CSV table of C-alpha atoms in Angstrom, one decimal:
chain,number,residue,atom,x,y,z
R,182,UNK,CA,58.9,-5.5,55.6
R,183,UNK,CA,58.8,-9.3,56.3
R,184,UNK,CA,57.3,-11.7,53.9
R,185,UNK,CA,54.1,-13.2,55.3
R,186,UNK,CA,54.6,-16.5,53.5
R,187,UNK,CA,58.1,-16.9,55.0
R,188,UNK,CA,56.7,-15.9,58.4
R,189,UNK,CA,54.1,-18.6,58.0
R,190,UNK,CA,56.0,-21.5,56.5
R,191,UNK,CA,59.6,-20.7,57.2
R,192,UNK,CA,62.2,-19.9,54.5
R,193,UNK,CA,62.4,-23.4,53.1
R,194,UNK,CA,58.7,-24.1,53.2
R,195,UNK,CA,57.9,-20.7,51.5
R,196,UNK,CA,60.5,-21.3,48.8
R,197,UNK,CA,59.0,-24.8,48.1
R,198,UNK,CA,55.4,-23.6,48.1
R,199,UNK,CA,55.8,-20.3,46.2
R,200,UNK,CA,55.9,-21.9,42.7
R,201,UNK,CA,52.6,-23.7,43.5
R,202,UNK,CA,50.7,-20.6,44.6
R,203,UNK,CA,49.0,-18.2,42.1
R,204,UNK,CA,49.1,-14.6,43.3
R,205,UNK,CA,46.2,-12.2,42.5
R,206,UNK,CA,45.2,-8.7,43.5
R,207,UNK,CA,41.6,-8.0,44.3
R,208,UNK,CA,39.7,-4.8,45.0
R,209,UNK,CA,37.7,-4.0,48.2
R,210,UNK,CA,34.4,-5.8,48.3
R,211,UNK,CA,35.7,-8.9,46.5
R,212,UNK,CA,34.3,-12.2,47.8
R,213,UNK,CA,37.0,-14.8,48.4
R,214,UNK,CA,34.5,-17.3,49.9
R,215,UNK,CA,30.7,-17.3,50.3
R,216,UNK,CA,29.0,-19.0,53.2
R,217,UNK,CA,27.2,-22.2,52.1
R,218,UNK,CA,28.9,-22.4,48.7
R,219,UNK,CA,31.4,-25.1,47.9
R,220,UNK,CA,35.0,-24.0,47.4
R,221,UNK,CA,38.1,-25.8,46.1
R,222,UNK,CA,40.5,-23.0,46.9
R,223,UNK,CA,42.8,-22.4,49.8
R,224,UNK,CA,43.7,-18.7,50.2
R,225,UNK,CA,46.7,-17.0,51.8
R,226,UNK,CA,46.5,-13.3,52.5
R,227,UNK,CA,49.7,-11.5,51.6
R,228,UNK,CA,48.5,-8.0,52.0
R,229,UNK,CA,45.4,-6.1,53.0
R,230,UNK,CA,42.5,-7.1,55.2
R,231,UNK,CA,39.4,-9.3,55.0
R,232,UNK,CA,36.2,-9.5,57.0
R,233,UNK,CA,34.8,-12.9,58.0
R,234,UNK,CA,31.0,-12.8,58.2
R,235,UNK,CA,28.1,-15.1,59.0
R,236,UNK,CA,24.6,-14.7,57.9
R,237,UNK,CA,22.3,-13.7,60.8
R,238,UNK,CA,18.7,-13.0,60.0
R,239,UNK,CA,19.5,-12.6,56.4
R,240,UNK,CA,22.2,-9.9,57.0
R,241,UNK,CA,26.0,-10.3,57.2
R,242,UNK,CA,27.4,-10.3,60.8
R,243,UNK,CA,31.1,-9.8,61.1
R,244,UNK,CA,32.7,-12.2,63.5
R,245,UNK,CA,36.4,-11.7,62.7
R,246,UNK,CA,38.9,-9.6,60.7
R,247,UNK,CA,42.1,-11.1,59.3
R,248,UNK,CA,45.3,-9.5,58.0
R,249,UNK,CA,48.5,-10.6,56.2
R,250,UNK,CA,49.7,-14.1,57.1
R,251,UNK,CA,46.2,-15.6,57.4
R,252,UNK,CA,45.2,-18.8,55.7
R,253,UNK,CA,41.5,-18.8,54.6
R,254,UNK,CA,39.0,-21.4,53.5
R,255,UNK,CA,40.8,-24.4,55.1
R,256,UNK,CA,37.6,-26.1,56.4
R,257,UNK,CA,35.8,-26.2,53.0
R,258,UNK,CA,39.1,-26.9,51.2
R,259,UNK,CA,40.0,-30.0,53.3
R,260,UNK,CA,36.6,-31.6,54.0
R,261,UNK,CA,35.1,-30.6,50.6
R,262,UNK,CA,32.0,-29.2,52.3
R,263,UNK,CA,30.4,-25.8,51.9
R,264,UNK,CA,32.2,-22.7,53.2
R,265,UNK,CA,31.4,-22.0,56.8
R,266,UNK,CA,31.6,-18.2,56.4
R,267,UNK,CA,31.7,-15.4,53.8
R,268,UNK,CA,35.1,-13.8,53.4
R,269,UNK,CA,35.2,-10.3,51.9
R,270,UNK,CA,38.1,-7.9,51.2
R,271,UNK,CA,37.7,-4.7,53.2
R,272,UNK,CA,40.8,-3.2,51.5
R,273,UNK,CA,42.6,-3.9,48.2
R,274,UNK,CA,44.2,-7.3,48.9
R,275,UNK,CA,47.0,-9.4,47.5
R,276,UNK,CA,46.2,-13.1,47.9
R,277,UNK,CA,47.9,-16.4,47.0
R,278,UNK,CA,45.8,-19.4,46.2
R,279,UNK,CA,46.0,-23.1,45.5
R,280,UNK,CA,43.2,-25.4,44.5
R,281,UNK,CA,42.5,-29.2,44.8
R,282,UNK,CA,44.1,-30.2,41.5
R,283,UNK,CA,47.3,-28.3,42.3
R,284,UNK,CA,47.4,-29.8,45.8
R,285,UNK,CA,47.2,-33.3,44.2
R,286,UNK,CA,50.0,-32.4,41.9
R,287,UNK,CA,52.0,-31.0,44.8
R,288,UNK,CA,51.6,-34.3,46.7
R,289,UNK,CA,53.2,-36.2,43.9
R,290,UNK,CA,55.8,-33.7,42.8
R,291,UNK,CA,57.0,-32.3,46.2
R,292,UNK,CA,55.7,-34.0,49.3
R,293,UNK,CA,58.1,-32.0,51.4
R,294,UNK,CA,56.4,-28.8,50.3
R,295,UNK,CA,53.1,-30.2,51.1
R,296,UNK,CA,54.4,-31.3,54.5
R,297,UNK,CA,55.6,-27.7,55.2
R,298,UNK,CA,52.1,-26.4,54.3
R,299,UNK,CA,50.2,-29.0,56.2
R,300,UNK,CA,52.4,-28.8,59.3
R,301,UNK,CA,51.4,-25.1,59.8
R,302,UNK,CA,47.8,-25.6,58.9
R,303,UNK,CA,47.3,-28.6,61.1
R,304,UNK,CA,48.8,-26.9,64.1
R,305,UNK,CA,46.6,-23.8,63.6
R,306,UNK,CA,43.5,-25.9,63.0
R,307,UNK,CA,44.2,-28.1,66.1
R,308,UNK,CA,44.8,-25.0,68.2
R,309,UNK,CA,41.4,-23.5,67.1
R,310,UNK,CA,39.6,-26.8,67.8
R,311,UNK,CA,41.2,-27.0,71.2
R,312,UNK,CA,40.5,-23.4,72.1
R,313,UNK,CA,37.0,-23.5,70.7
R,314,UNK,CA,36.2,-26.7,72.7
R,315,UNK,CA,37.6,-25.1,75.8
R,316,UNK,CA,35.5,-22.0,75.2
R,317,UNK,CA,32.3,-24.1,74.9
R,318,UNK,CA,33.1,-25.7,78.2
R,319,UNK,CA,32.2,-22.3,79.8
R,320,UNK,CA,28.6,-23.1,79.1
R,321,UNK,CA,28.7,-26.6,80.5
R,322,UNK,CA,28.5,-28.1,83.9
R,323,UNK,CA,25.7,-28.3,86.5
R,324,UNK,CA,26.4,-25.0,88.2
R,325,UNK,CA,27.1,-22.7,85.3
R,326,UNK,CA,25.9,-19.1,85.6
R,327,UNK,CA,23.2,-18.3,83.0
R,328,UNK,CA,24.2,-15.2,81.0
R,329,UNK,CA,21.8,-12.6,79.7
R,330,UNK,CA,21.2,-12.8,75.9
R,331,UNK,CA,23.3,-9.7,75.0
R,332,UNK,CA,26.2,-11.1,77.2
R,333,UNK,CA,25.8,-14.5,75.6
R,334,UNK,CA,26.0,-13.1,72.0
R,335,UNK,CA,29.1,-11.0,73.0
R,336,UNK,CA,30.8,-14.1,74.5
R,337,UNK,CA,29.9,-16.3,71.5
R,338,UNK,CA,31.2,-13.7,69.1
R,339,UNK,CA,34.6,-14.0,70.8
R,340,UNK,CA,34.4,-17.8,70.5
R,341,UNK,CA,33.5,-17.5,66.8
R,342,UNK,CA,36.4,-15.1,66.3
R,343,UNK,CA,38.8,-17.7,67.7
R,344,UNK,CA,37.2,-20.5,65.7
R,345,UNK,CA,37.7,-18.5,62.5
R,346,UNK,CA,41.4,-17.8,63.3
R,347,UNK,CA,41.3,-14.6,65.2
R,348,UNK,CA,42.6,-14.1,68.7
R,349,UNK,CA,39.1,-14.6,70.3
R,350,UNK,CA,39.7,-11.3,72.1
P,100,UNK,CA,44.3,-59.6,55.4
P,101,UNK,CA,42.8,-56.5,56.8
P,102,UNK,CA,44.5,-53.7,58.7
P,103,UNK,CA,43.4,-52.9,62.2
P,104,UNK,CA,43.4,-49.3,61.0
P,105,UNK,CA,40.5,-50.1,58.6
P,106,UNK,CA,38.0,-49.5,61.4
P,107,UNK,CA,39.1,-45.9,62.0
P,108,UNK,CA,37.1,-43.3,60.1
P,109,UNK,CA,40.2,-41.0,60.5
P,110,UNK,CA,42.1,-43.2,58.0
P,111,UNK,CA,39.2,-44.0,55.7
P,112,UNK,CA,40.6,-41.9,53.0
P,113,UNK,CA,44.0,-43.6,53.0
P,114,UNK,CA,44.8,-46.4,50.5
P,115,UNK,CA,45.2,-49.8,52.0
P,116,UNK,CA,48.9,-49.7,51.2
P,117,UNK,CA,49.2,-46.5,53.3
P,118,UNK,CA,47.4,-48.1,56.2
P,119,UNK,CA,49.7,-51.1,56.2
P,120,UNK,CA,52.7,-48.9,56.1
P,121,UNK,CA,51.4,-46.9,59.0
P,122,UNK,CA,50.8,-50.1,60.9
P,123,UNK,CA,54.5,-50.9,60.6
P,124,UNK,CA,55.5,-47.8,62.6
P,125,UNK,CA,52.8,-47.9,65.2
P,126,UNK,CA,53.5,-49.5,68.6
P,127,UNK,CA,50.7,-51.5,70.1
P,128,UNK,CA,50.4,-51.6,73.9
P,129,UNK,CA,48.0,-53.2,76.4
P,130,UNK,CA,46.8,-51.4,79.6
P,131,UNK,CA,44.6,-52.5,82.5
P,132,UNK,CA,41.4,-50.7,83.4
P,133,UNK,CA,41.8,-47.6,85.4
P,134,UNK,CA,45.1,-46.6,83.8
P,135,UNK,CA,45.5,-42.8,83.4
P,136,UNK,CA,46.9,-42.2,79.9
P,137,UNK,CA,47.3,-38.5,80.5
P,138,UNK,CA,45.8,-35.7,82.7
P,139,UNK,CA,44.1,-32.4,81.8
P,140,UNK,CA,46.8,-29.7,81.9
P,141,UNK,CA,49.8,-32.0,81.4
P,142,UNK,CA,52.6,-30.6,79.3
P,143,UNK,CA,54.2,-33.5,77.5
P,144,UNK,CA,57.5,-33.8,75.7
P,145,UNK,CA,56.8,-32.7,72.2
P,146,UNK,CA,58.4,-35.6,70.3
P,147,UNK,CA,57.0,-38.4,72.4
P,148,UNK,CA,53.6,-37.2,73.6
P,149,UNK,CA,51.3,-39.9,72.3
P,150,UNK,CA,48.1,-40.0,70.5
P,151,UNK,CA,46.3,-43.2,71.3
P,152,UNK,CA,44.3,-45.2,68.8
P,153,UNK,CA,41.7,-47.4,70.5
P,154,UNK,CA,41.9,-51.0,69.1
P,155,UNK,CA,40.1,-52.8,71.8
P,156,UNK,CA,38.4,-51.8,75.0
P,157,UNK,CA,37.1,-48.3,76.0
P,158,UNK,CA,38.7,-45.0,77.1
P,159,UNK,CA,37.0,-42.4,79.2
P,160,UNK,CA,37.6,-38.7,78.4
P,161,UNK,CA,36.8,-36.0,80.9
P,162,UNK,CA,37.4,-32.3,81.1
P,163,UNK,CA,36.3,-29.9,83.8
P,164,UNK,CA,33.9,-27.1,83.2
P,165,UNK,CA,35.1,-23.7,84.6
P,166,UNK,CA,31.8,-23.4,86.5
P,167,UNK,CA,32.4,-26.8,88.2
P,168,UNK,CA,31.6,-30.4,87.4
P,169,UNK,CA,32.4,-32.2,84.1
P,170,UNK,CA,32.0,-30.2,80.9
P,171,UNK,CA,33.1,-33.2,78.9
P,172,UNK,CA,32.5,-36.8,80.0
P,173,UNK,CA,32.3,-39.5,77.4
P,174,UNK,CA,33.6,-43.0,76.8
P,175,UNK,CA,35.1,-43.9,73.4
P,176,UNK,CA,35.0,-47.4,71.8
P,177,UNK,CA,37.5,-48.9,69.3
P,178,UNK,CA,37.9,-47.0,66.1
P,179,UNK,CA,38.3,-43.7,68.0
P,180,UNK,CA,41.4,-41.9,69.3
P,181,UNK,CA,42.5,-39.6,72.0
P,182,UNK,CA,45.3,-37.0,72.4
P,183,UNK,CA,45.6,-35.6,68.8
P,184,UNK,CA,46.6,-32.2,70.1
P,185,UNK,CA,49.9,-33.4,71.4
P,186,UNK,CA,50.8,-34.6,67.9
P,187,UNK,CA,50.1,-31.3,66.3
P,188,UNK,CA,50.5,-28.5,68.9
P,189,UNK,CA,52.4,-27.7,72.0
P,190,UNK,CA,49.2,-27.1,74.0
P,191,UNK,CA,48.7,-28.7,77.3
P,192,UNK,CA,46.4,-31.7,77.4
P,193,UNK,CA,42.7,-30.5,77.3
P,194,UNK,CA,41.2,-33.6,79.0
P,195,UNK,CA,42.0,-36.5,81.3
P,196,UNK,CA,41.9,-39.9,79.6
P,197,UNK,CA,41.6,-43.0,81.6
P,198,UNK,CA,41.1,-46.6,80.4
P,199,UNK,CA,37.5,-47.7,81.3
P,200,UNK,CA,38.3,-51.3,80.6
P,201,UNK,CA,41.4,-53.4,79.8
P,202,UNK,CA,42.5,-51.9,76.4
P,203,UNK,CA,44.7,-52.4,73.5
P,204,UNK,CA,46.0,-49.1,72.0
P,205,UNK,CA,48.3,-48.1,69.2
P,206,UNK,CA,50.6,-45.3,69.9
P,207,UNK,CA,51.1,-42.5,67.3
P,208,UNK,CA,53.6,-39.7,68.1
P,209,UNK,CA,56.0,-37.3,66.3
P,210,UNK,CA,58.8,-40.0,66.3
P,211,UNK,CA,56.3,-42.4,64.6
P,212,UNK,CA,55.6,-39.8,62.0
P,213,UNK,CA,59.3,-39.2,61.3
P,214,UNK,CA,59.6,-43.0,60.8
P,215,UNK,CA,56.8,-42.9,58.3
P,216,UNK,CA,58.4,-40.0,56.5
P,217,UNK,CA,61.6,-42.0,56.1
P,218,UNK,CA,59.7,-45.0,54.8
P,219,UNK,CA,57.5,-43.1,52.3
P,220,UNK,CA,57.2,-39.3,52.0
P,221,UNK,CA,54.0,-39.4,50.0
P,222,UNK,CA,52.2,-41.7,52.4
P,223,UNK,CA,53.3,-39.3,55.2
P,224,UNK,CA,51.8,-36.4,53.2
P,225,UNK,CA,48.6,-38.4,52.7
P,226,UNK,CA,48.3,-39.1,56.4
P,227,UNK,CA,48.6,-35.4,57.1
P,228,UNK,CA,45.8,-34.7,54.6
P,229,UNK,CA,43.6,-37.2,56.4
P,230,UNK,CA,44.4,-35.4,59.7
P,231,UNK,CA,43.5,-32.1,58.0
P,232,UNK,CA,40.2,-33.5,56.8
P,233,UNK,CA,39.4,-34.7,60.3
P,234,UNK,CA,40.2,-31.3,61.9
P,235,UNK,CA,38.2,-29.5,59.2
P,236,UNK,CA,35.2,-31.6,60.2
P,237,UNK,CA,35.8,-30.8,63.9
P,238,UNK,CA,36.0,-27.1,63.1
P,239,UNK,CA,32.9,-27.3,61.0
P,240,UNK,CA,30.9,-29.0,63.8
P,241,UNK,CA,32.2,-26.6,66.5
P,242,UNK,CA,31.4,-23.5,64.5
P,243,UNK,CA,27.9,-24.8,63.6
P,244,UNK,CA,27.2,-25.4,67.3
P,245,UNK,CA,28.4,-22.0,68.3
P,246,UNK,CA,26.7,-20.3,65.4
P,247,UNK,CA,23.4,-22.0,66.3
P,248,UNK,CA,23.8,-20.8,69.9
P,249,UNK,CA,24.6,-17.3,68.7
P,250,UNK,CA,21.5,-17.2,66.4
P,251,UNK,CA,19.3,-18.4,69.3
P,252,UNK,CA,20.9,-15.9,71.7
P,253,UNK,CA,21.2,-18.8,74.2
P,254,UNK,CA,24.0,-21.1,75.5
P,255,UNK,CA,21.5,-24.0,75.7
P,256,UNK,CA,22.7,-25.8,72.5
P,257,UNK,CA,26.2,-25.9,74.0
P,258,UNK,CA,25.3,-27.2,77.5
P,259,UNK,CA,25.2,-31.0,76.7
P,260,UNK,CA,28.1,-32.7,78.4
P,261,UNK,CA,29.8,-34.2,75.4
P,262,UNK,CA,32.7,-33.7,73.1
P,263,UNK,CA,33.8,-34.2,69.5
P,264,UNK,CA,33.7,-37.8,68.2
P,265,UNK,CA,37.5,-38.2,68.2
P,266,UNK,CA,39.0,-36.0,70.8
P,267,UNK,CA,42.0,-33.8,70.6
P,268,UNK,CA,42.5,-33.8,74.3
């Protein structure tokens, strides 16, 4: 079975980053992130599955599911704002994590490791911004067809899935 | 003496020394009004596809809506940039950018980043962290807009013809 961290960062990047990542096992139902709460942790899913949910009318609405090889919590981690979604383990999961203090230490001790990590994350984030922006363009323009509400929600759920790192399918 | 990069919110988190170092590797160019910097759909060579920082003058950014007309049409002043996607991904250009006036632009591309890496690996890492903060902000804004539309069951919040403050394109 291939190593998700090697698949994500390449062999050299994974070897450089591994000493800086703490690995932990969590049971189903564990919250990695809570919408609206500040987080100083970047997560990497090594095994298992998580559900990404938004609060809708006070109840959680799933917008995406993610599996091994997924980075989670990037937005709150890099812009120091509140988490944009709740991330919950739907199975037992094995996750690696790094926090702000460790990232600062990494920047000083091994900038090449940081470069390997950021190269991957920047590409993924830029792709999500691009695809999300293109998705939103479907609603724009003077001659756009007006969708029915149920159709709108279905379409927007796909856009949200893409924004949160899914395929947007 | 101040750096011309001081006016860019993108680089606000960088120390002055890092901004000065980055200035050393950027190439500044003048263009007349009406010059097409790149077109929507263009596939550019990965290493030399530019991101343009606007130092003087204005640049118009336009992207077509699938339903017809412009889904994105805005003019950016100094302190903004266009074409970030080309620096970070292999995606085609998502908008057409044309100089709306005579302009002075600074060119940032992957060759430039390599030059910065050779000069100072830590400054290179800090620049990538600044880019990550910027993209995190874009993702936050996009997901907030789409989520608001989802909760409303309406595409109306997405219909304004605009775009993110600093565009990927």
